[in-house]
């Protein structure tokens, strides 16, 4: 069995993450939200990680680099430029990276019972208060903005996980900090107000958070923290917000509790930062793995957006390749794929769910997980493993009911292989002997756990299909995800003529327009290429009455998502054609469009429908000057969102969402 063999020779160049549609930080900034992913050590100098983090995040939290064990390894010894290949990299580099890229820098963590070096643990209790004070003064003082060359930390997790519960009985954790500084008459351990006050003194402008797990999850922990935080506020503790960690899994259903917690902490005048979100997929979750995970991310994002004091939405890591949960030593669940990007840095359904919740859109993509197929032969690991392994010659897996829509152009397979023996993969349409729509030879990726992306053309296949993937050669590889994408050209503005529809109901067609359009009538256009989406719809029509009527544009079916609505008003006569525009919200890729006429009789005589302000991807903007000319600024639409080359300016308007 080759899964356990880990080879260490040089590996092929890792693929870059290439999500389609708009970048999360651009979408989030428009909603007044911070979004980010706590990266691990070394991320900001890694050519694979740094561009993704810079493009997608507007808040940065180092997973470990600002913890005591990284920056304060010995008493009175601070190391701002650690370079430990297994745990810590430079805190200064993280702060500089965040500042240089216009991100809010979120420091984690000042006072916690974990993440401490041995010398702190062996201190006598009576020395710990001055040790804590020195640490806060030095670290917060360094990054308080007084030295611009060093940079600024804007938000601090001042105290972390000071509470613990046994069932429904909660109390303050008996940490060394509590033991050292004692407990006040109100029952609050004195290290808490002291840590907040000390931090506030070292940087009066920083946002100060209390960070904890089991908040927003419908557990007694949150009630206890809520009541205690009220006490802290009453005692004048300078706290600005609460961090909800949210290490959850796909069984999570406590959405109402999540909203209620957001609300009650908000009513205390505190902001809420979702600081450490990850959504584990348990081993027994053997179907709909990514779909269910995506739904949870989306629902949490929607609920965060619904409350203005929910300021930040951060995951703990960005790729399933490197997450603390891959190490069971720390209570993790290896293979639980908890984040927005997979092991090959491909954006998962969860990524697109977050993008959609933020109001973005993207061309269709489809991710098939090797371990969640419908039938198979000669493979192991399915359906409950992280990936498919021990694939032998002649093995196959079958995916039923795969909706290929109007077709995809590229297959990006995420696989690992630790041998140079020949192997290949074929994707057949319909059955084992159906036509081959993609094939490739598998290469040595540098180890059986070193997953790499292989991109190959996809030729053929539309609509609902069965796909059979056949493996050839004794050491084909370990397989994770098959990502189907279209390399869509970004179409420029285009016009659909009203009289040239594909199907209709209730309209009359004249040589240059349609007429007698009444409530409930519709026309349908098949195969409309919306590319990455458009910002504005321009309609040429004439109307000679004052009935309140409208044109709705639906995607996919008469009742599919509505991407535009235009109220039709009198143009002064049934032959007086005029133009009117409306924003387009959503819709991308090749689509069926239904123009539905509603509101009463005499909606108008329809001449044409023009799609304007095409959205372009960041890579298209960067590589093609021509794309800029398509990306005209929409001054009337409130939703003409187009990604532009990153300018790295934080733009967080005080919006009411
Ligand atoms: O430095 C050692 C290295 O020498 C050794 O070879 C290696 C073995 O795996 O471990 C290395 O250090 C580990 C470090 O992570 C880097 O991987 C530490 O032992 C380990 O304790 C540390 O774990 C971190 C943990 O906090 C404790 O600090 C995790 O990466 C980090 O994700 C986790 O994050 C916490 C938050 O801070 C607070 N909330 C919960 C969250 C998850 O536990």
XYZ file of C-alpha atoms in Angstrom, residues 13-655:
643
model
C 5.908 23.446 -9.695
C 2.686 23.688 -7.707
C -0.320 25.079 -9.533
C -1.516 28.572 -8.631
C -4.959 29.120 -7.206
C -7.144 30.486 -9.981
C -10.646 31.174 -8.721
C -13.032 32.691 -11.230
C -15.407 35.595 -10.670
C -14.647 38.442 -8.282
C -12.052 38.372 -5.520
C -13.454 38.004 -2.012
C -11.713 41.062 -0.571
C -13.176 43.333 -3.246
C -16.667 42.001 -2.678
C -16.301 42.126 1.109
C -14.971 45.697 1.106
C -18.089 46.827 -0.724
C -20.129 45.355 2.112
C -17.978 46.956 4.808
C -16.628 43.548 5.828
C -13.171 42.220 6.552
C -12.349 38.792 5.135
C -9.227 36.728 5.652
C -7.553 33.405 6.322
C -4.977 32.907 9.107
C -2.025 31.538 7.161
C 0.672 29.348 8.673
C 4.384 30.065 8.980
C 6.247 31.042 5.841
C 3.137 32.018 3.885
C 4.082 35.588 3.044
C 7.318 34.518 1.350
C 5.801 31.578 -0.477
C 5.185 32.252 -4.185
C 2.094 30.031 -4.107
C 0.486 31.401 -0.950
C 1.324 35.091 -0.893
C -0.519 36.048 -4.109
C -3.691 34.262 -3.012
C -3.699 35.908 0.399
C -2.972 39.340 -1.072
C -5.692 38.967 -3.684
C -8.401 37.497 -1.483
C -7.954 38.885 2.044
C -8.221 42.341 3.564
C -7.448 41.155 7.109
C -4.385 39.099 8.053
C -3.931 36.928 11.151
C -0.739 34.903 11.610
C -1.698 31.422 12.819
C 1.292 31.202 15.184
C 3.935 33.815 14.320
C 2.838 36.301 17.005
C 2.469 33.721 19.761
C 4.885 33.739 22.677
C 6.643 30.549 21.530
C 7.530 32.276 18.265
C 8.430 35.840 19.258
C 9.424 35.477 22.911
C 11.415 32.202 23.029
C 13.500 33.125 26.109
C 12.921 35.557 28.931
C 13.870 39.053 27.761
C 14.658 37.672 24.287
C 12.317 38.742 21.530
C 12.818 37.419 18.025
C 10.851 39.304 15.373
C 12.400 37.369 12.516
C 12.109 33.713 13.475
C 12.924 31.290 10.732
C 12.031 27.873 12.070
C 11.097 25.574 9.191
C 8.543 23.689 11.296
C 6.685 26.283 13.304
C 7.501 30.011 13.189
C 8.465 32.584 10.613
C 9.038 36.309 10.891
C 6.350 38.324 12.692
C 7.806 41.506 11.234
C 7.427 40.077 7.725
C 3.753 39.294 8.389
C 3.032 42.799 9.669
C 4.845 44.357 6.726
C 3.044 42.113 4.236
C -0.353 43.005 5.689
C 0.444 46.719 5.784
C 1.937 46.726 2.274
C -1.179 45.074 0.906
C -3.653 47.389 2.576
C -4.881 44.765 5.012
C -6.018 45.141 8.567
C -3.396 43.340 10.690
C -4.947 41.186 13.406
C -2.504 40.123 16.122
C -3.046 36.714 17.717
C -2.509 36.389 20.680
C -1.311 38.207 23.831
C -2.560 36.283 26.877
C -3.408 32.596 26.480
C -2.643 29.504 28.515
C -1.253 27.767 25.400
C 1.396 28.693 22.879
C 3.775 29.527 25.702
C 7.485 28.630 25.691
C 8.881 26.424 28.457
C 10.495 29.324 30.320
C 7.096 30.918 31.020
C 5.657 27.666 32.299
C 8.536 27.296 34.747
C 8.257 30.836 36.139
C 7.155 31.282 39.714
C 3.616 32.670 39.909
C 4.660 35.897 41.572
C 6.766 36.808 38.530
C 4.069 36.245 35.916
C 2.348 39.617 36.117
C 5.532 41.487 35.300
C 6.326 38.920 32.578
C 2.889 39.543 31.048
C 3.287 43.314 31.308
C 6.695 43.232 29.687
C 5.375 41.074 26.859
C 2.405 43.339 26.182
C 4.440 46.534 26.414
C 7.110 45.207 24.082
C 4.931 43.515 21.476
C 2.018 45.954 21.337
C 4.407 48.880 21.651
C 6.447 47.636 18.712
C 3.467 47.469 16.392
C 1.465 50.465 17.582
C 2.245 52.532 14.522
C 4.853 54.734 16.152
C 7.484 53.262 13.844
C 6.118 53.196 10.331
C 9.049 51.149 9.060
C 8.034 48.331 11.399
C 4.333 48.628 10.717
C 1.070 48.461 12.545
C -1.117 45.843 14.160
C -4.655 47.222 14.153
C -6.559 44.562 16.098
C -5.360 42.414 19.007
C -6.701 39.209 20.507
C -5.830 40.343 24.013
C -7.158 37.377 25.965
C -7.891 33.983 24.456
C -9.951 31.082 25.811
C -10.159 32.180 29.443
C -13.379 30.190 29.899
C -13.987 26.460 30.026
C -17.162 24.415 30.377
C -17.891 20.959 31.668
C -21.281 20.216 30.175
C -23.407 23.184 31.087
C -21.195 24.194 34.014
C -18.908 26.971 32.904
C -16.289 28.974 34.700
C -12.967 30.674 34.317
C -10.120 28.376 33.350
C -7.586 27.793 36.108
C -4.704 29.069 33.978
C -1.302 30.202 35.209
C -2.470 33.768 34.557
C -5.488 33.363 36.806
C -3.407 31.668 39.485
C -0.771 34.375 39.311
C -2.998 37.419 39.518
C -5.986 36.160 41.467
C -9.690 36.884 41.190
C -11.571 40.142 41.863
C -14.611 40.576 44.092
C -16.887 40.245 41.035
C -15.398 36.798 40.294
C -13.424 38.015 37.287
C -9.780 36.887 37.172
C -7.707 40.029 37.483
C -5.393 39.180 34.600
C -8.265 39.971 32.214
C -8.825 43.651 33.066
C -5.090 44.058 33.580
C -4.237 42.629 30.145
C -6.810 44.828 28.402
C -5.714 47.951 30.257
C -2.050 47.282 29.588
C -2.729 46.714 25.874
C -4.854 49.841 25.660
C -2.072 51.856 27.250
C 0.481 50.456 24.762
C -1.767 51.265 21.793
C -4.807 53.428 22.562
C -5.988 53.145 18.926
C -5.981 49.377 18.563
C -9.191 47.355 18.519
C -9.095 44.963 21.468
C -10.846 41.595 21.376
C -11.654 38.737 23.684
C -11.372 35.576 21.553
C -12.929 32.229 22.414
C -14.310 28.963 21.050
C -17.920 27.746 21.305
C -19.373 31.207 20.725
C -22.162 31.372 18.161
C -22.658 27.615 18.384
C -25.649 27.328 20.709
C -23.593 26.168 23.689
C -23.648 27.233 27.371
C -20.149 28.603 26.888
C -21.574 31.612 25.018
C -24.047 32.464 27.791
C -21.274 32.448 30.348
C -18.951 34.575 28.212
C -21.785 37.007 27.446
C -22.591 37.514 31.135
C -18.952 37.901 32.089
C -18.213 40.351 29.264
C -21.087 42.465 30.580
C -19.297 42.523 33.927
C -16.033 43.541 32.260
C -17.762 46.389 30.478
C -19.416 47.507 33.694
C -15.985 47.566 35.319
C -14.627 49.753 32.503
C -12.445 47.151 30.770
C -11.346 48.665 27.416
C -12.704 45.899 25.203
C -14.001 46.628 21.678
C -15.156 43.273 20.467
C -15.430 39.524 20.750
C -13.819 36.918 18.498
C -15.971 33.892 17.678
C -13.523 31.106 16.810
C -16.025 28.677 15.251
C -14.154 25.426 14.666
C -17.228 23.523 13.503
C -18.178 20.634 11.220
C -20.774 19.861 8.585
C -23.276 18.729 11.224
C -23.489 22.355 12.354
C -27.064 23.647 12.440
C -26.987 26.319 15.146
C -27.578 29.205 12.767
C -30.233 30.827 14.916
C -27.874 30.758 17.911
C -25.147 32.243 15.740
C -27.376 35.169 14.765
C -28.626 35.591 18.312
C -25.073 35.727 19.665
C -24.064 38.268 17.018
C -27.032 40.325 18.051
C -26.588 40.217 21.806
C -22.879 41.012 21.744
C -23.669 43.797 19.303
C -26.237 45.209 21.687
C -23.475 45.535 24.256
C -21.800 47.912 21.807
C -19.193 45.324 20.811
C -18.063 44.284 17.366
C -17.872 40.614 16.477
C -14.985 39.125 14.517
C -15.387 35.562 13.220
C -11.761 34.711 13.858
C -11.006 31.025 13.267
C -13.744 29.497 11.166
C -13.233 26.074 9.652
C -15.921 23.564 8.720
C -14.639 20.004 9.071
C -16.124 17.207 7.023
C -16.380 14.187 9.329
C -15.279 10.792 7.969
C -18.864 9.491 8.084
C -20.049 12.306 5.850
C -19.841 10.291 2.662
C -21.867 12.207 0.127
C -22.508 15.828 -0.637
C -19.315 16.516 1.287
C -18.353 19.768 -0.327
C -21.915 20.849 -1.033
C -22.977 20.674 2.580
C -19.830 22.434 3.708
C -20.423 25.181 1.140
C -23.981 25.663 2.377
C -22.728 26.216 5.934
C -20.114 28.761 4.874
C -22.738 30.580 2.832
C -25.330 30.707 5.569
C -22.808 31.981 8.128
C -21.625 34.672 5.730
C -25.188 35.772 5.001
C -25.962 36.032 8.699
C -22.754 37.929 9.393
C -23.593 40.383 6.606
C -27.062 40.847 8.062
C -25.631 42.537 11.159
C -23.411 45.568 10.781
C -21.332 44.897 13.868
C -20.192 41.558 12.398
C -16.933 43.044 11.174
C -14.846 40.161 10.033
C -15.081 36.684 8.527
C -11.813 34.778 8.851
C -10.944 31.137 8.313
C -8.144 29.374 10.204
C -5.840 28.705 7.253
C -6.770 28.938 3.579
C -6.013 25.553 1.995
C -6.830 21.996 3.049
C -3.178 21.236 2.345
C -2.054 23.057 5.479
C -4.539 23.186 8.314
C -4.034 22.538 12.004
C -6.746 19.873 11.633
C -4.441 17.695 9.533
C -2.506 16.930 12.722
C -4.460 14.790 15.138
C -1.950 15.661 17.903
C -3.796 18.926 18.445
C -7.277 17.427 18.394
C -7.544 17.679 14.613
C -9.405 15.508 12.179
C -6.985 14.693 9.345
C -8.619 14.668 5.940
C -11.563 16.750 7.066
C -10.942 19.290 4.279
C -12.251 22.244 6.310
C -11.268 25.282 4.217
C -12.117 27.194 1.033
C -9.308 25.813 -1.186
C -8.384 22.148 -1.631
C -4.983 20.454 -1.410
C -4.134 21.587 -4.940
C -5.120 25.196 -4.128
C -8.259 24.883 -6.233
C -11.241 26.930 -5.079
C -13.852 24.587 -3.606
C -17.627 24.981 -3.681
C -17.198 26.651 -0.268
C -15.137 29.411 -1.893
C -17.816 30.096 -4.475
C -20.539 29.934 -1.829
C -18.792 32.709 0.106
C -18.301 34.659 -3.117
C -22.011 34.356 -3.900
C -23.079 35.296 -0.378
C -21.015 38.465 -0.776
C -23.002 39.309 -3.910
C -20.498 38.038 -6.458
C -20.977 35.727 -9.378
C -18.772 33.417 -11.386
C -18.804 31.240 -14.473
C -19.980 27.701 -13.817
C -17.437 25.295 -12.333
C -17.957 21.772 -11.067
C -15.883 19.879 -8.532
C -16.210 16.089 -8.328
C -14.590 14.413 -5.342
C -12.912 11.111 -6.068
C -14.068 9.663 -2.760
C -17.702 10.615 -3.209
C -18.449 8.782 -6.471
C -21.515 6.627 -7.042
C -19.937 3.348 -8.141
C -16.432 2.010 -8.399
C -14.147 -0.978 -8.769
C -10.615 -1.642 -7.638
C -10.158 1.489 -5.537
C -9.893 2.111 -1.835
C -10.543 5.013 0.436
C -14.017 5.706 -0.736
C -16.453 6.831 0.330
C -15.257 8.137 3.687
C -11.577 8.833 3.167
C -9.829 12.045 2.348
C -8.977 10.835 -1.139
C -8.963 7.765 -3.324
C -5.906 5.556 -3.030
C -4.454 2.220 -4.013
C -5.716 2.651 -7.530
C -4.788 -0.405 -9.578
C -4.745 -1.064 -13.304
C -8.293 -1.456 -14.621
C -9.881 0.324 -11.657
C -12.692 2.766 -12.361
C -15.098 5.114 -10.661
C -18.407 6.350 -11.925
C -20.134 9.647 -11.226
C -23.864 9.613 -11.941
C -26.007 12.647 -12.753
C -23.196 15.044 -13.464
C -24.663 18.250 -14.833
C -22.259 19.380 -17.515
C -24.554 22.260 -18.461
C -23.493 23.640 -21.786
C -20.114 21.960 -21.462
C -16.746 22.572 -19.856
C -13.408 23.057 -21.560
C -10.839 22.070 -18.929
C -10.392 19.221 -16.452
C -8.085 19.973 -13.520
C -7.296 16.800 -11.623
C -5.815 16.976 -8.131
C -3.672 13.857 -7.645
C -0.467 12.635 -6.024
C 2.007 10.029 -7.207
C 5.311 8.861 -5.790
C 6.591 6.706 -8.617
C 7.720 7.149 -12.211
C 5.921 3.994 -13.391
C 3.643 4.778 -16.324
C 0.006 5.459 -15.539
C -2.862 7.217 -17.206
C -6.432 8.371 -16.657
C -9.333 8.418 -19.111
C -12.691 10.113 -18.612
C -15.471 8.403 -20.579
C -18.876 9.823 -21.300
C -21.969 7.719 -20.535
C -20.289 4.378 -19.841
C -16.996 2.540 -19.577
C -16.870 2.265 -23.353
C -18.304 5.710 -24.097
C -16.302 8.358 -25.883
C -13.203 9.690 -24.140
C -13.600 13.383 -23.304
C -10.320 13.797 -21.396
C -7.156 11.767 -20.850
C -3.692 12.292 -19.450
C -0.607 10.439 -18.260
C 0.080 10.693 -14.556
C 3.517 11.984 -13.530
C 5.577 11.641 -10.387
C 4.435 14.548 -8.208
C 7.164 13.989 -5.615
C 5.289 11.804 -3.170
C 2.070 9.912 -2.575
C 0.834 12.731 -0.355
C 2.050 15.571 -2.519
C -1.063 16.562 -4.417
C -0.619 18.562 -7.606
C -2.996 19.844 -10.211
C -2.965 18.438 -13.740
C -4.870 20.497 -16.298
C -6.059 18.798 -19.455
C -8.569 19.733 -22.195
C -12.144 18.471 -21.923
C -13.757 17.812 -25.243
C -17.454 17.134 -25.464
C -20.304 16.449 -23.097
C -23.253 18.624 -22.198
C -26.304 18.274 -19.960
C -26.843 15.537 -17.388
C -24.299 12.770 -17.865
C -22.683 9.736 -16.333
C -18.897 10.049 -16.233
C -16.654 7.014 -15.872
C -13.039 7.632 -14.870
C -10.727 4.738 -15.776
C -7.272 4.250 -14.297
C -4.572 2.504 -16.317
C -1.157 1.363 -15.076
C -0.223 -0.233 -11.776
C 0.718 3.013 -10.007
C -1.721 5.526 -11.357
C -1.843 7.841 -8.334
C -3.905 8.960 -5.351
C -6.872 11.009 -6.509
C -8.720 13.792 -4.760
C -10.800 16.237 -6.794
C -11.708 16.597 -10.437
C -12.453 20.239 -11.178
C -14.308 21.035 -14.390
C -13.987 24.585 -15.671
C -14.572 26.593 -18.782
C -11.993 28.951 -20.071
C -14.626 31.444 -21.033
C -13.710 34.264 -23.241
C -15.028 37.450 -21.696
C -17.688 38.548 -24.143
C -17.974 42.234 -24.883
C -21.324 44.022 -24.733
C -23.920 42.287 -26.912
C -27.557 42.735 -27.874
C -30.375 40.226 -28.018
C -33.096 41.242 -30.474
C -36.534 40.818 -28.951
C -37.987 39.324 -32.129
C -35.283 36.646 -32.388
C -36.026 34.585 -29.268
C -35.989 30.766 -29.117
C -39.344 30.193 -27.422
C -42.171 32.410 -26.280
C -45.589 32.663 -24.758
C -48.208 35.301 -25.517
C -46.219 37.770 -27.584
C -46.705 38.774 -31.212
C -43.672 39.092 -33.438
C -43.225 41.939 -35.888
C -40.222 42.333 -38.212
C -38.263 44.547 -35.825
C -39.923 44.118 -32.433
C -42.375 42.070 -30.368
C -45.695 43.540 -29.311
C -48.944 43.003 -27.460
C -46.804 42.044 -24.497
C -49.013 41.430 -21.479
C -48.749 40.252 -17.902
C -47.436 36.634 -17.804
C -45.970 36.634 -21.313
C -42.357 35.590 -21.752
C -39.625 34.985 -24.292
C -36.666 32.635 -23.952
C -33.098 32.838 -25.286
C -30.969 29.691 -25.193
C -27.174 29.541 -24.876
C -26.503 33.138 -23.915
C -22.818 33.498 -22.957
C -22.693 35.811 -19.947
C -18.962 35.182 -19.439
C -18.090 36.411 -15.969
C -21.330 38.363 -15.796
C -22.512 41.809 -16.810
C -23.236 44.952 -14.848
C -26.086 46.617 -16.739
C -29.033 45.840 -19.000
C -30.187 48.391 -21.600
C -33.657 47.869 -23.051
C -35.120 49.528 -26.161
C -38.897 49.592 -25.925
C -42.006 51.689 -26.565
C -45.083 52.043 -24.350
C -48.162 54.145 -24.792
C -49.956 53.619 -21.491
C -49.247 54.311 -17.848
C -49.864 50.837 -16.399
C -47.247 49.864 -13.796
C -45.409 47.070 -15.546
C -41.981 45.465 -15.552
C -39.560 43.175 -17.339
C -37.827 40.516 -15.244
C -34.809 38.524 -16.418
C -34.570 35.031 -14.930
C -31.732 32.537 -15.341
C -32.317 28.851 -16.116
C -36.108 28.772 -15.865
C -39.128 31.029 -15.525
C -38.736 30.857 -11.772
C -34.911 30.729 -11.698
C -32.829 33.458 -10.031
C -33.855 36.946 -11.136
C -30.781 38.859 -12.291
C -32.464 42.061 -13.488
C -35.744 43.924 -13.293
C -36.722 46.990 -15.284
C -39.866 48.992 -14.564
C -41.427 50.026 -17.865
C -42.902 53.505 -17.974
C -44.673 55.359 -20.765
C -42.372 56.479 -23.563
C -45.129 58.671 -25.029
C -46.518 56.249 -27.570
C -46.498 52.656 -28.856
C -44.177 53.659 -31.696
C -41.931 55.934 -29.655
C -38.950 53.707 -28.830
C -36.691 54.819 -26.001
C -33.952 53.250 -23.894
C -33.862 52.556 -20.182
C -31.203 50.756 -18.081
C -31.163 48.673 -14.928
C -28.400 46.891 -12.958
C -27.764 43.201 -13.526
C -27.151 41.282 -10.311
C -25.533 37.883 -10.822
C -25.535 35.468 -13.724
C -22.412 34.116 -15.410
C -21.372 31.446 -17.897
C -23.561 30.073 -20.667
C -27.188 30.405 -19.606
C -30.777 30.154 -20.692
C -32.448 33.513 -20.133
C -36.164 34.110 -19.680
C -37.514 37.625 -20.122
C -40.752 37.594 -18.166
C -43.252 40.431 -18.612
C -45.386 41.291 -15.614
C -47.549 43.800 -13.798
C -50.443 44.266 -16.223
C -51.339 44.557 -19.875
C -49.324 46.648 -22.289
C -45.878 46.065 -20.777
C -44.450 47.609 -23.944
C -43.310 46.858 -27.487
C -39.863 45.337 -27.081
C -37.037 46.054 -29.500
C -33.748 44.892 -27.981
C -31.910 43.933 -24.779
C -28.238 44.954 -24.518
C -25.866 43.475 -21.930
C -23.253 46.039 -20.912
C -20.270 46.385 -18.561
C -18.886 42.863 -18.715
C -17.168 41.726 -15.543
C -13.606 40.593 -16.021
C -11.420 38.412 -13.857
C -8.377 39.839 -12.123
C -6.045 37.798 -14.299
C -7.775 39.063 -17.427
C -7.328 42.621 -16.216
C -3.683 42.070 -15.470
C -2.823 40.376 -18.725
C -4.993 42.068 -21.295
C -5.102 45.794 -21.741
C -8.001 45.219 -24.086
C -10.088 43.973 -21.201
C -10.012 47.406 -19.637
C -11.851 48.913 -22.558
C -14.680 46.434 -22.001
C -14.770 47.216 -18.334
C -16.475 50.574 -18.619
C -17.441 52.266 -15.384
C -21.114 52.031 -14.701
C -22.315 55.239 -13.188
C -25.963 54.350 -12.921
C -25.865 50.807 -11.668
C -25.404 50.104 -8.024
C -24.042 46.683 -8.762
C -21.625 46.979 -11.637
C -18.891 45.163 -9.762
C -15.814 44.457 -11.816
C -12.554 43.330 -10.357
C -9.708 45.659 -11.085
C -5.985 45.322 -10.617
C -5.467 45.399 -6.850
C -4.861 48.867 -5.512
C -4.631 47.661 -1.906
C -6.598 50.444 -0.367
C -8.850 49.440 2.453
C -12.281 50.726 1.661
C -14.710 49.910 4.389
C -17.618 52.314 4.277
C -19.869 52.435 7.302
C -22.647 50.755 5.392
